[in-house]
Amino acid sequence: MMEERPDATFRTTGSEWLLPVSEYLGFPLDQVNFMACQLFALAAAFWFRLYLSPRHASPLFRHAVATLLGTAFLIFCFGWYSMHILTVVFASYVIIIKADINNVHRYCMVMAMGYLTVCQVNRVIVFNYGILSTDFSGPLMIITQKITTLAFQLHDGMCKKADKLTPEQRLLAIHKRPSLIEYLSYNLNFLSILVGPCSNYTDYIDFIEGRHISRRLRHHSGTCNGQNGYDMTPEPSPLNAVCRKLLICCGCMLFFLIVTRSLPIIYNVDPHFVANAPFLTRLTYAFFSIQAARPKFYFAWTLADAVNNAAGYGFLGMDENGKPSWDLICNLNILGIETATSFKTFIDNWNIQTGIWLKTVCYDRAPRHRLPLTFVLSALWHGVYPGYYFTFLTAIPITMAARAMRKSIRHFFLGSRGVKLGYDIITWAATQLAICYTVMPFLLLAVEPTLVYYRSMYFHMHIISILAAFVLHRKHKPREPSATTKTFSSSAQCQPLHSNNNDKVE
């Protein structure tokens, strides 16, 4: 029984087979279960590509195996809590099949987001800010993206005329309702069930049916007539990409074990530290603790990308050097994040697929008030922890100020390479400090520690950004509202998913 074990880190509603490993390593059992599933998924992905390739197995069999493995991972990690995820998937399929096709996208959005929000509220109230062992909200968030993406693209394909769609929407449109096994496979496949990322239904079906790589090679050549030589070329292997991403994962894991665990976020609001440490010391610790918190996200997203690549999924095309790129569904650009010299650049390179989802289902479709509507959707999707909303609201004046300052002073520093380098260094430092200040509530979650932190920082970033935005606003009035979250990013860093632009996302 859970009451018999006082240490919450070793409790789980999922499998307890690996409890001895958890206790030996000192890691929470849910994290051990997650790692075991992802490593098993990596091995299964290689087997899936080599022995269940479209040449050796039918699409139906590939769908079935991917679905069964994904469902097994859910049950292993979350036990009976996995029923929440299965419930929303089956409920959405009933809507897809039975509802009026003219409104199917609306019904799916309301149902999926409503169920997610109820579960997020339950997570805050029942589990009191953080029993991670029963936190199934991560997979549910990814499932919500998939359900709504498919519903909107199905509406595009079955209700809208081609001339009413953008070129990208035409390529991604779905022209018939998916079968049950296709729908379950898309949502529950073992490649992305635990940590994503979300991808387009047409891309996933092409992968299962064996068209994923060949179609992109033809797009790269600029013709689809099959006479370009690519049909006779062996499919590029993802092995190099997988190995590179696994090396990044190893580096992130090593950094986590050595650095991250020694710089806990919660120490930023420790009463003794706040009361006795000088401001610069508190600022420095906040900066390095936030930097140290990123590698766990780098690890999870990069490993998920490697799993998909190992199965042969995620081929983007040939890059400018003629080498295969496997970054179609990459979720982050680490170099872009760590070298970002603006708030927007940082956001554009972080959680990329979520930015694409928000743009696809909301920003590109809202007839008016696109920016606030996308902001609201992003906030609801992330959850109901107050810290999330502190982060989103703090980002607004900071982004406005950064944009105004860039327009006002950047041109003065473009005269020489040395001056430009100095400007880039200063803006890099300012961006990283602003990110640190903005995302701290996202990790602290609750109101009280957030206010403790901001009081310890004297609300300096709020004050500076509001003053800067106000003073510079009249001189350089924006032509349109600036992005405050990744909801407004255009996915230029993410790559146009069906264009001939095959620049890599590193």
XYZ file of C-alpha atoms in Angstrom, residues 8 45 127 193 219 224 263 315 324 340 489:
11
model
C 6.690 9.537 -2.063
C 12.542 0.978 -32.933
C -1.615 15.744 -5.730
C 3.461 7.889 -26.422
C 10.084 16.734 -52.973
C 7.125 13.722 -58.302
C 21.858 23.336 -8.076
C 13.378 12.160 -42.327
C 20.250 13.363 -45.119
C 19.940 33.108 -28.358
C 6.643 31.876 -33.662
